[in-house]
Amino acid sequence: MPALRNAPDRPAIFPVTPEFTNWRSEQRAWRDGVALLDQSHHMTDLFISGPDALKLLSDTGVNNFSRFTVGDAKQFVAVNYEGYLVGDAVLFYLAENRFDLVGWYMVIDWVQFIGETGDYDVTFERDANSIMRDPGKDPVLYRYEIQGPKALAVMEKVIGGPVPDTKFFGTHTFTIAGVQVDSLRHGMAGQPGFELFGPWAEREGVREAILTAGEEFGLVLAGARAYSTANLESAWVPSPIPAVFTGERTAEYLDWLPASRIGSNAGSFVSDDIEDYYLTPYDIGYGRTVAFDHDFIGREALEKRAEKQSRKKVTLVWNPADVAAIQRSQYEPGTPAKYLEFPKARYGLYQMDRVEVGGELVGISHDVGYITNEQAFVSLASVDLEHAEPGTEVTLVWGESPNSTKPAVEEHRQITVRATVQPAPYSSYARENYRKN
């Protein structure tokens, strides 16, 4: 644990323009109008091809694959042999025997390891994110997100006709600026949206066509600072700690994994047992994806964990006075509280802060930041079922003791923050409509 706690890895960043106007207005755009976000640089693509490609995904994923066909997409979730969460990514069924697994690299690494070390007739083509990609090498694909209540109108104008009715996480192909553009019906902050992607060389023509069509509707370019907070509204936990440090085959896996992809642990939750940091799919809202209709790595262990679910994903709304006290400590004598970055305050790849009731641990806070559209500072957390009811008062411990040596950690003191449990997603629109639009 000391190695993870003091690792130099910083939290995941989005290597695109930080702000085009200001992150507050850019956040508001996807709630009130329409925003264009660039996803081209912060995610890894793993193209999996071959006769055993689907078998590999079925063997590693908890999902139901019985009706998964060419053109479909789904949120892919994997666990380790002991039933603990490794991670999630978006899986595209591109063509017969060809798939694209897209997201943070944690679960992608696991799938590639299982494929390369197992008896699978598959090949891999990996396109790392722009932080890890070889210098001077372009991405394989561009990815743009059009999001907000006016996204449909922009799409209709840019394609010159009605948009076919497409279910959530459904795919469709459009023609934009004379080229074929693939799409995923999606909405990172709970609003209607489309993820558009295609060959990197075609990105500028597609982007300009979207911007031109969007002028009439007040389309706003959203930069990295705003985009990094979109998950707080839709309640997606972006980088839970992967359960790859103990258990069956993990020594072999860690020997295979480049040291640069180990990650860093941050926050007030401290334990000498790494397994205390592990999660199950049920802890962060992935229960609906689990299908015990096929054999997969960790199935038997996960079935047992499903019978004794103990935590639930919630939103914690931080007390405004306590947030202000953290900020105010920067101007007072003595050691200040851990600096609270706006709009995203996560300072390690795996953020793990204590959630308490009466001084006793009742959960872990994973991701934290400010939502302009709700005028609230919040975090996504997994808490014990008996404390998961909306309105429950809890306390979050912010900062580290003792301080770690991560680059993003300055000398500071821990401070407690009162918080109120609310549903996840916190936004009522996202909660009621996220999978309908």
CSV table of C-alpha atoms in Angstrom, one decimal:
chain,number,residue,atom,x,y,z
A,1,MET,CA,0.0,0.0,0.0
A,2,PRO,CA,2.8,2.6,0.7
A,3,ALA,CA,3.9,2.2,-3.0
A,4,LEU,CA,0.4,3.0,-4.3
A,5,ARG,CA,-0.1,5.8,-1.7
A,6,ASN,CA,3.1,7.5,-2.7
A,7,ALA,CA,3.1,6.7,-6.4
A,8,PRO,CA,3.8,9.7,-8.6
A,9,ASP,CA,0.8,9.1,-10.9
A,10,ARG,CA,-1.5,12.1,-11.1
A,11,PRO,CA,-5.2,11.8,-11.5
A,12,ALA,CA,-6.4,11.2,-15.0
A,13,ILE,CA,-6.5,14.4,-17.1
A,14,PHE,CA,-8.2,15.3,-20.4
A,15,PRO,CA,-5.4,16.5,-22.7
A,16,VAL,CA,-7.5,19.0,-24.6
A,17,THR,CA,-8.2,22.7,-24.3
A,18,PRO,CA,-9.0,23.3,-20.6
A,19,GLU,CA,-11.6,26.0,-21.2
A,20,PHE,CA,-13.0,27.7,-24.3
A,21,THR,CA,-15.0,30.2,-22.3
A,22,ASN,CA,-15.2,29.2,-18.6
A,23,TRP,CA,-16.1,25.8,-17.1
A,24,ARG,CA,-19.2,27.1,-15.4
A,25,SER,CA,-20.9,28.3,-18.6
A,26,GLU,CA,-19.6,25.2,-20.4
A,27,GLN,CA,-21.3,22.9,-17.7
A,28,ARG,CA,-24.5,24.8,-18.1
A,29,ALA,CA,-24.5,24.3,-21.8
A,30,TRP,CA,-25.2,20.6,-21.6
A,31,ARG,CA,-28.1,21.2,-19.3
A,32,ASP,CA,-29.7,24.2,-21.0
A,33,GLY,CA,-28.6,24.1,-24.6
A,34,VAL,CA,-26.0,22.1,-26.4
A,35,ALA,CA,-22.3,21.4,-25.9
A,36,LEU,CA,-19.6,19.9,-28.1
A,37,LEU,CA,-16.9,17.9,-26.2
A,38,ASP,CA,-13.8,16.3,-27.6
A,39,GLN,CA,-13.2,12.7,-26.4
A,40,SER,CA,-10.4,12.0,-28.8
A,41,HIS,CA,-7.5,12.0,-26.5
A,42,HIS,CA,-8.2,10.7,-23.0
A,43,MET,CA,-9.4,7.1,-23.7
A,44,THR,CA,-7.6,4.0,-24.9
A,45,ASP,CA,-8.9,1.9,-27.8
A,46,LEU,CA,-8.3,-1.9,-27.8
A,47,PHE,CA,-9.3,-3.4,-31.2
A,48,ILE,CA,-9.9,-7.1,-30.7
A,49,SER,CA,-10.1,-9.3,-33.8
A,50,GLY,CA,-10.3,-13.0,-34.5
A,51,PRO,CA,-12.5,-16.1,-34.3
A,52,ASP,CA,-12.2,-16.1,-30.5
A,53,ALA,CA,-12.7,-12.4,-29.9
A,54,LEU,CA,-16.3,-12.7,-28.6
A,55,LYS,CA,-15.4,-15.8,-26.5
A,56,LEU,CA,-12.6,-13.7,-24.9
A,57,LEU,CA,-15.0,-10.9,-24.1
A,58,SER,CA,-17.6,-13.4,-22.8
A,59,ASP,CA,-15.0,-15.1,-20.6
A,60,THR,CA,-13.9,-11.9,-19.1
A,61,GLY,CA,-17.1,-9.8,-19.0
A,62,VAL,CA,-20.0,-10.2,-16.5
A,63,ASN,CA,-22.4,-8.9,-19.2
A,64,ASN,CA,-25.1,-10.8,-21.2
A,65,PHE,CA,-23.8,-11.5,-24.7
A,66,SER,CA,-26.6,-13.7,-26.0
A,67,ARG,CA,-28.1,-11.0,-28.1
A,68,PHE,CA,-25.0,-9.0,-28.8
A,69,THR,CA,-24.7,-8.5,-32.5
A,70,VAL,CA,-22.8,-6.3,-35.1
A,71,GLY,CA,-23.6,-2.7,-34.6
A,72,ASP,CA,-24.4,-3.0,-30.9
A,73,ALA,CA,-22.6,-1.4,-28.0
A,74,LYS,CA,-22.7,-1.9,-24.2
A,75,GLN,CA,-21.0,-1.0,-21.0
A,76,PHE,CA,-18.5,-3.9,-20.5
A,77,VAL,CA,-17.7,-4.8,-16.9
A,78,ALA,CA,-15.1,-7.3,-15.7
A,79,VAL,CA,-14.2,-8.8,-12.3
A,80,ASN,CA,-11.2,-10.7,-11.1
A,81,TYR,CA,-11.2,-14.4,-10.1
A,82,GLU,CA,-12.4,-13.5,-6.6
A,83,GLY,CA,-15.4,-11.5,-7.9
A,84,TYR,CA,-14.0,-8.0,-7.2
A,85,LEU,CA,-14.3,-5.2,-9.8
A,86,VAL,CA,-11.5,-4.7,-12.3
A,87,GLY,CA,-13.2,-2.0,-14.2
A,88,ASP,CA,-15.5,-1.0,-17.0
A,89,ALA,CA,-15.3,0.3,-20.6
A,90,VAL,CA,-17.6,0.8,-23.6
A,91,LEU,CA,-17.6,-2.2,-26.0
A,92,PHE,CA,-18.4,-1.7,-29.7
A,93,TYR,CA,-19.3,-4.7,-31.9
A,94,LEU,CA,-17.7,-3.3,-35.1
A,95,ALA,CA,-18.0,-6.2,-37.5
A,96,GLU,CA,-17.9,-10.0,-37.5
A,97,ASN,CA,-15.1,-11.1,-35.2
A,98,ARG,CA,-14.0,-7.5,-34.6
A,99,PHE,CA,-14.6,-5.3,-31.5
A,100,ASP,CA,-13.4,-2.0,-30.0
A,101,LEU,CA,-13.1,-1.8,-26.2
A,102,VAL,CA,-12.9,1.9,-25.3
A,103,GLY,CA,-12.2,3.6,-22.0
A,104,TRP,CA,-9.7,4.0,-19.2
A,105,TYR,CA,-6.9,1.4,-19.6
A,106,MET,CA,-7.4,-0.6,-16.3
A,107,VAL,CA,-10.0,-3.1,-17.6
A,108,ILE,CA,-8.5,-2.9,-21.1
A,109,ASP,CA,-5.1,-4.1,-19.7
A,110,TRP,CA,-6.9,-7.0,-17.9
A,111,VAL,CA,-8.7,-8.2,-21.1
A,112,GLN,CA,-5.5,-8.0,-23.2
A,113,PHE,CA,-3.6,-9.9,-20.6
A,114,ILE,CA,-6.2,-12.7,-20.4
A,115,GLY,CA,-6.2,-12.8,-24.2
A,116,GLU,CA,-2.5,-12.9,-24.7
A,117,THR,CA,-1.8,-15.5,-22.0
A,118,GLY,CA,-4.8,-17.7,-22.8
A,119,ASP,CA,-5.7,-20.1,-25.6
A,120,TYR,CA,-7.5,-17.6,-27.8
A,121,ASP,CA,-7.2,-17.1,-31.5
A,122,VAL,CA,-7.3,-13.3,-31.3
A,123,THR,CA,-5.1,-10.3,-32.3
A,124,PHE,CA,-4.9,-6.9,-30.6
A,125,GLU,CA,-4.4,-3.4,-31.9
A,126,ARG,CA,-3.9,-0.9,-29.1
A,127,ASP,CA,-4.3,2.8,-29.5
A,128,ALA,CA,-3.2,4.4,-26.2
A,129,ASN,CA,-4.6,7.7,-25.0
A,130,SER,CA,-2.7,10.8,-26.0
A,131,ILE,CA,-0.8,11.0,-22.8
A,132,MET,CA,0.7,7.5,-23.2
A,133,ARG,CA,0.8,7.4,-27.1
A,134,ASP,CA,4.2,7.6,-28.7
A,135,PRO,CA,5.2,11.2,-29.5
A,136,GLY,CA,4.1,12.4,-32.9
A,137,LYS,CA,1.6,9.6,-33.5
A,138,ASP,CA,-2.0,10.6,-34.1
A,139,PRO,CA,-5.0,8.8,-32.6
A,140,VAL,CA,-6.7,6.2,-34.8
A,141,LEU,CA,-10.1,7.7,-34.3
A,142,TYR,CA,-11.6,11.0,-33.4
A,143,ARG,CA,-14.5,11.1,-30.9
A,144,TYR,CA,-16.9,14.0,-30.4
A,145,GLU,CA,-19.8,14.2,-28.0
A,146,ILE,CA,-22.8,16.4,-28.8
A,147,GLN,CA,-24.8,16.8,-25.6
A,148,GLY,CA,-27.8,18.7,-24.3
A,149,PRO,CA,-31.5,19.3,-24.9
A,150,LYS,CA,-30.7,20.9,-28.3
A,151,ALA,CA,-28.4,18.1,-29.4
A,152,LEU,CA,-31.1,16.4,-31.5
A,153,ALA,CA,-31.8,19.7,-33.4
A,154,VAL,CA,-28.1,20.2,-34.2
A,155,MET,CA,-27.8,16.6,-35.4
A,156,GLU,CA,-30.9,17.0,-37.6
A,157,LYS,CA,-29.4,20.1,-39.2
A,158,VAL,CA,-25.9,18.7,-39.7
A,159,ILE,CA,-27.3,15.5,-41.4
A,160,GLY,CA,-30.0,17.4,-43.3
A,161,GLY,CA,-32.9,15.3,-42.1
A,162,PRO,CA,-34.6,13.5,-39.1
A,163,VAL,CA,-32.4,11.5,-36.8
A,164,PRO,CA,-33.6,7.8,-36.6
A,165,ASP,CA,-35.0,6.8,-33.3
A,166,THR,CA,-32.1,5.1,-31.5
A,167,LYS,CA,-32.3,3.5,-28.1
A,168,PHE,CA,-29.8,4.4,-25.3
A,169,PHE,CA,-26.4,2.9,-26.2
A,170,GLY,CA,-27.7,2.1,-29.7
A,171,THR,CA,-25.6,2.9,-32.7
A,172,HIS,CA,-26.2,4.4,-36.1
A,173,THR,CA,-24.2,5.6,-39.1
A,174,PHE,CA,-24.6,9.2,-40.5
A,175,THR,CA,-23.1,11.1,-43.3
A,176,ILE,CA,-21.6,14.4,-42.2
A,177,ALA,CA,-19.4,16.6,-44.5
A,178,GLY,CA,-19.5,13.9,-47.1
A,179,VAL,CA,-18.0,11.1,-44.9
A,180,GLN,CA,-19.4,8.2,-42.9
A,181,VAL,CA,-19.7,8.9,-39.2
A,182,ASP,CA,-20.5,6.3,-36.6
A,183,SER,CA,-22.5,7.2,-33.6
A,184,LEU,CA,-23.5,6.0,-30.1
A,185,ARG,CA,-26.6,7.3,-28.5
A,186,HIS,CA,-25.3,8.5,-25.2
A,187,GLY,CA,-25.4,11.2,-22.6
A,188,MET,CA,-22.6,11.6,-20.1
A,189,ALA,CA,-24.4,14.1,-17.9
A,190,GLY,CA,-27.9,12.5,-18.2
A,191,GLN,CA,-28.9,14.8,-21.1
A,192,PRO,CA,-29.7,13.5,-24.7
A,193,GLY,CA,-26.5,13.1,-26.6
A,194,PHE,CA,-24.5,11.5,-29.4
A,195,GLU,CA,-21.0,10.2,-29.4
A,196,LEU,CA,-19.6,10.6,-33.0
A,197,PHE,CA,-16.5,8.8,-34.2
A,198,GLY,CA,-14.5,8.0,-37.3
A,199,PRO,CA,-11.0,8.0,-38.9
A,200,TRP,CA,-8.7,10.7,-37.4
A,201,ALA,CA,-8.0,12.2,-40.8
A,202,GLU,CA,-11.7,13.2,-41.2
A,203,ARG,CA,-12.0,14.9,-37.9
A,204,GLU,CA,-11.7,18.6,-39.0
A,205,GLY,CA,-14.4,18.4,-41.7
A,206,VAL,CA,-16.8,16.7,-39.3
A,207,ARG,CA,-16.0,19.2,-36.5
A,208,GLU,CA,-16.5,22.2,-38.8
A,209,ALA,CA,-19.8,20.9,-40.0
A,210,ILE,CA,-21.0,20.4,-36.4
A,211,LEU,CA,-19.9,23.9,-35.4
A,212,THR,CA,-21.6,25.5,-38.4
A,213,ALA,CA,-24.8,23.6,-37.8
A,214,GLY,CA,-24.7,24.5,-34.1
A,215,GLU,CA,-24.4,28.2,-34.5
A,216,GLU,CA,-28.2,28.6,-34.8
A,217,PHE,CA,-28.6,26.7,-31.5
A,218,GLY,CA,-25.9,28.4,-29.5
A,219,LEU,CA,-23.6,25.4,-29.5
A,220,VAL,CA,-20.9,25.8,-26.8
A,221,LEU,CA,-17.4,24.2,-27.0
A,222,ALA,CA,-16.8,22.5,-23.6
A,223,GLY,CA,-13.2,22.1,-22.5
A,224,ALA,CA,-11.4,19.5,-20.3
A,225,ARG,CA,-12.3,21.2,-17.0
A,226,ALA,CA,-16.0,21.1,-17.6
A,227,TYR,CA,-16.0,17.7,-19.3
A,228,SER,CA,-14.1,16.1,-16.4
A,229,THR,CA,-17.1,16.7,-14.2
A,230,ALA,CA,-19.9,15.4,-16.5
A,231,ASN,CA,-19.7,12.0,-14.7
A,232,LEU,CA,-20.8,13.6,-11.4
A,233,GLU,CA,-24.2,14.3,-12.9
A,234,SER,CA,-24.7,10.9,-14.5
A,235,ALA,CA,-23.1,9.2,-11.4
A,236,TRP,CA,-20.4,7.2,-13.3
A,237,VAL,CA,-17.3,6.5,-11.1
A,238,PRO,CA,-14.5,6.8,-13.7
A,239,SER,CA,-11.6,5.1,-12.0
A,240,PRO,CA,-12.4,2.7,-9.1
A,241,ILE,CA,-9.3,0.9,-7.9
A,242,PRO,CA,-8.9,-2.2,-10.0
A,243,ALA,CA,-8.8,-5.5,-8.0
A,244,VAL,CA,-5.5,-6.7,-9.6
A,245,PHE,CA,-3.0,-6.5,-6.7
A,246,THR,CA,-4.0,-9.8,-4.9
A,247,GLY,CA,-5.7,-13.0,-5.9
A,248,GLU,CA,-5.4,-15.6,-8.6
A,249,ARG,CA,-3.0,-14.8,-11.4
A,250,THR,CA,-2.3,-11.3,-10.1
A,251,ALA,CA,1.4,-11.8,-9.6
A,252,GLU,CA,1.6,-12.9,-13.3
A,253,TYR,CA,-0.6,-10.0,-14.3
A,254,LEU,CA,1.5,-7.4,-12.5
A,255,ASP,CA,4.7,-8.8,-14.0
A,256,TRP,CA,3.0,-8.4,-17.5
A,257,LEU,CA,1.7,-4.9,-16.7
A,258,PRO,CA,4.0,-1.9,-17.4
A,259,ALA,CA,4.9,0.0,-14.2
A,260,SER,CA,3.5,3.2,-15.8
A,261,ARG,CA,0.0,1.8,-15.6
A,262,ILE,CA,-0.1,0.8,-11.9
A,263,GLY,CA,-1.8,4.1,-10.8
A,264,SER,CA,-1.9,5.9,-7.5
A,265,ASN,CA,-4.1,5.8,-4.5
A,266,ALA,CA,-5.3,9.0,-2.7
A,267,GLY,CA,-7.5,10.1,0.1
A,268,SER,CA,-8.2,9.6,3.8
A,269,PHE,CA,-9.1,5.9,3.7
A,270,VAL,CA,-6.0,4.0,4.9
A,271,SER,CA,-5.7,0.3,5.4
A,272,ASP,CA,-2.8,-2.2,5.3
A,273,ASP,CA,-5.0,-4.7,3.5
A,274,ILE,CA,-5.3,-3.8,-0.2
A,275,GLU,CA,-8.5,-5.8,-0.5
A,276,ASP,CA,-10.2,-3.3,1.8
A,277,TYR,CA,-10.0,-0.9,-1.2
A,278,TYR,CA,-11.7,-3.4,-3.6
A,279,LEU,CA,-15.2,-3.0,-4.8
A,280,THR,CA,-17.8,-5.2,-6.3
A,281,PRO,CA,-20.0,-4.3,-9.3
A,282,TYR,CA,-22.9,-3.8,-6.9
A,283,ASP,CA,-21.0,-1.2,-4.8
A,284,ILE,CA,-21.0,1.3,-7.7
A,285,GLY,CA,-24.3,0.5,-9.5
A,286,TYR,CA,-23.3,-2.1,-12.0
A,287,GLY,CA,-25.6,-4.8,-10.7
A,288,ARG,CA,-27.9,-4.5,-13.7
A,289,THR,CA,-25.0,-5.5,-16.0
A,290,VAL,CA,-24.3,-8.8,-14.3
A,291,ALA,CA,-25.7,-11.9,-16.0
A,292,PHE,CA,-25.0,-15.3,-14.5
A,293,ASP,CA,-26.1,-16.9,-17.8
A,294,HIS,CA,-22.6,-17.8,-18.9
A,295,ASP,CA,-19.2,-18.8,-17.4
A,296,PHE,CA,-16.8,-15.9,-16.8
A,297,ILE,CA,-13.8,-15.2,-14.7
A,298,GLY,CA,-15.0,-14.7,-11.1
A,299,ARG,CA,-18.5,-15.9,-11.7
A,300,GLU,CA,-18.8,-18.3,-8.7
A,301,ALA,CA,-17.2,-15.8,-6.4
A,302,LEU,CA,-19.4,-13.0,-7.7
A,303,GLU,CA,-22.6,-15.1,-7.2
A,304,LYS,CA,-21.7,-15.3,-3.5
A,305,ARG,CA,-21.1,-11.6,-3.3
A,306,ALA,CA,-24.4,-10.9,-5.0
A,307,GLU,CA,-26.1,-12.8,-2.1
A,308,LYS,CA,-24.6,-10.4,0.5
A,309,GLN,CA,-24.6,-7.0,-1.1
A,310,SER,CA,-23.6,-4.5,1.6
A,311,ARG,CA,-23.1,-1.2,-0.1
A,312,LYS,CA,-24.9,1.1,-2.6
A,313,LYS,CA,-23.8,3.9,-4.8
A,314,VAL,CA,-25.0,7.3,-3.7
A,315,THR,CA,-24.3,11.0,-4.1
A,316,LEU,CA,-22.9,12.9,-1.1
A,317,VAL,CA,-23.8,16.6,-1.1
A,318,TRP,CA,-21.2,18.4,0.9
A,319,ASN,CA,-22.2,21.0,3.4
A,320,PRO,CA,-21.5,24.5,1.9
A,321,ALA,CA,-20.2,25.9,5.1
A,322,ASP,CA,-17.7,23.1,5.5
A,323,VAL,CA,-16.6,23.5,1.8
A,324,ALA,CA,-16.1,27.2,2.6
A,325,ALA,CA,-14.1,26.3,5.7
A,326,ILE,CA,-11.7,24.2,3.6
A,327,GLN,CA,-11.2,27.1,1.2
A,328,ARG,CA,-10.9,29.6,4.1
A,329,SER,CA,-8.1,27.6,5.7
A,330,GLN,CA,-5.8,28.7,2.8
A,331,TYR,CA,-6.0,32.2,4.3
A,332,GLU,CA,-5.7,31.4,8.0
A,333,PRO,CA,-2.6,30.9,10.1
A,334,GLY,CA,-1.3,27.4,10.5
A,335,THR,CA,-1.4,24.4,8.2
A,336,PRO,CA,-4.3,24.6,5.8
A,337,ALA,CA,-6.7,21.8,4.8
A,338,LYS,CA,-6.0,19.8,1.6
A,339,TYR,CA,-6.5,22.2,-1.3
A,340,LEU,CA,-9.9,21.8,-2.9
A,341,GLU,CA,-9.6,22.1,-6.6
A,342,PHE,CA,-12.6,23.4,-8.7
A,343,PRO,CA,-14.4,22.0,-10.5
A,344,LYS,CA,-12.8,18.5,-10.0
A,345,ALA,CA,-11.0,17.9,-6.7
A,346,ARG,CA,-9.8,14.3,-7.2
A,347,TYR,CA,-6.0,14.3,-6.7
A,348,GLY,CA,-5.1,10.6,-7.3
A,349,LEU,CA,-6.0,8.1,-9.9
A,350,TYR,CA,-7.9,6.1,-7.3
A,351,GLN,CA,-9.6,8.5,-4.9
A,352,MET,CA,-10.7,6.8,-1.6
A,353,ASP,CA,-12.0,9.1,1.2
A,354,ARG,CA,-13.5,7.9,4.4
A,355,VAL,CA,-17.3,8.2,5.0
A,356,GLU,CA,-18.3,8.0,8.6
A,357,VAL,CA,-21.2,8.0,11.0
A,358,GLY,CA,-20.3,8.6,14.6
A,359,GLY,CA,-16.6,8.1,13.8
A,360,GLU,CA,-17.2,4.6,12.3
A,361,LEU,CA,-16.5,3.8,8.7
A,362,VAL,CA,-19.7,3.3,6.7
A,363,GLY,CA,-18.4,3.8,3.1
A,364,ILE,CA,-15.9,5.3,0.6
A,365,SER,CA,-16.1,8.5,-1.4
A,366,HIS,CA,-14.6,8.0,-4.9
A,367,ASP,CA,-14.9,11.1,-7.0
A,368,VAL,CA,-15.5,14.7,-6.1
A,369,GLY,CA,-16.3,18.0,-7.7
A,370,TYR,CA,-18.6,20.9,-8.3
A,371,ILE,CA,-21.8,20.8,-10.4
A,372,THR,CA,-22.8,24.2,-11.6
A,373,ASN,CA,-26.2,23.0,-12.7
A,374,GLU,CA,-27.0,22.0,-9.2
A,375,GLN,CA,-24.9,24.6,-7.4
A,376,ALA,CA,-23.5,21.8,-5.3
A,377,PHE,CA,-20.2,20.3,-4.3
A,378,VAL,CA,-20.7,16.6,-4.4
A,379,SER,CA,-18.9,13.2,-4.4
A,380,LEU,CA,-19.9,9.8,-5.6
A,381,ALA,CA,-19.7,7.2,-2.9
A,382,SER,CA,-20.5,3.6,-2.0
A,383,VAL,CA,-22.0,3.4,1.5
A,384,ASP,CA,-23.4,0.7,3.7
A,385,LEU,CA,-27.0,0.0,2.9
A,386,GLU,CA,-28.3,1.1,6.3
A,387,HIS,CA,-26.9,4.6,5.6
A,388,ALA,CA,-27.8,4.9,2.0
A,389,GLU,CA,-31.3,6.4,2.4
A,390,PRO,CA,-31.6,9.9,0.9
A,391,GLY,CA,-31.4,12.5,3.6
A,392,THR,CA,-29.0,10.5,5.8
A,393,GLU,CA,-26.3,12.7,7.4
A,394,VAL,CA,-22.7,11.4,7.2
A,395,THR,CA,-19.3,12.8,7.6
A,396,LEU,CA,-16.5,12.7,5.1
A,397,VAL,CA,-12.8,13.0,6.0
A,398,TRP,CA,-10.9,15.2,3.5
A,399,GLY,CA,-7.1,15.0,3.3
A,400,GLU,CA,-4.5,12.5,4.3
A,401,SER,CA,-2.9,11.6,7.6
A,402,PRO,CA,0.0,11.2,7.3
A,403,ASN,CA,0.5,13.2,4.1
A,404,SER,CA,1.7,11.1,1.2
A,405,THR,CA,4.5,12.2,-1.3
A,406,LYS,CA,2.3,12.2,-4.4
A,407,PRO,CA,3.1,15.3,-6.5
A,408,ALA,CA,-0.4,16.7,-6.1
A,409,VAL,CA,-0.2,16.5,-2.3
A,410,GLU,CA,1.1,19.5,-0.4
A,411,GLU,CA,1.5,19.7,3.4
A,412,HIS,CA,-2.0,19.9,4.8
A,413,ARG,CA,-4.2,18.8,7.7
A,414,GLN,CA,-7.2,16.5,7.6
A,415,ILE,CA,-10.6,18.1,8.0
A,416,THR,CA,-14.1,16.7,8.4
A,417,VAL,CA,-17.0,17.6,6.1
A,418,ARG,CA,-20.7,17.1,6.8
A,419,ALA,CA,-22.6,15.6,3.9
A,420,THR,CA,-26.1,14.5,3.1
A,421,VAL,CA,-26.8,11.3,1.2
A,422,GLN,CA,-28.8,11.8,-2.0
A,423,PRO,CA,-29.6,9.5,-5.0
A,424,ALA,CA,-27.1,8.8,-7.7
A,425,PRO,CA,-27.5,10.4,-10.2
A,426,TYR,CA,-28.2,13.5,-8.1
A,427,SER,CA,-29.8,15.4,-10.9
A,428,SER,CA,-33.5,14.5,-11.1
A,429,TYR,CA,-33.4,14.8,-14.9
A,430,ALA,CA,-30.5,12.4,-15.2
A,431,ARG,CA,-32.0,10.0,-12.7
A,432,GLU,CA,-35.4,9.8,-14.4
A,433,ASN,CA,-34.3,10.1,-18.1
A,434,TYR,CA,-30.7,9.0,-18.4
A,435,ARG,CA,-31.5,5.7,-20.1
A,436,LYS,CA,-34.5,6.9,-22.0
A,437,ASN,CA,-32.9,9.6,-24.2
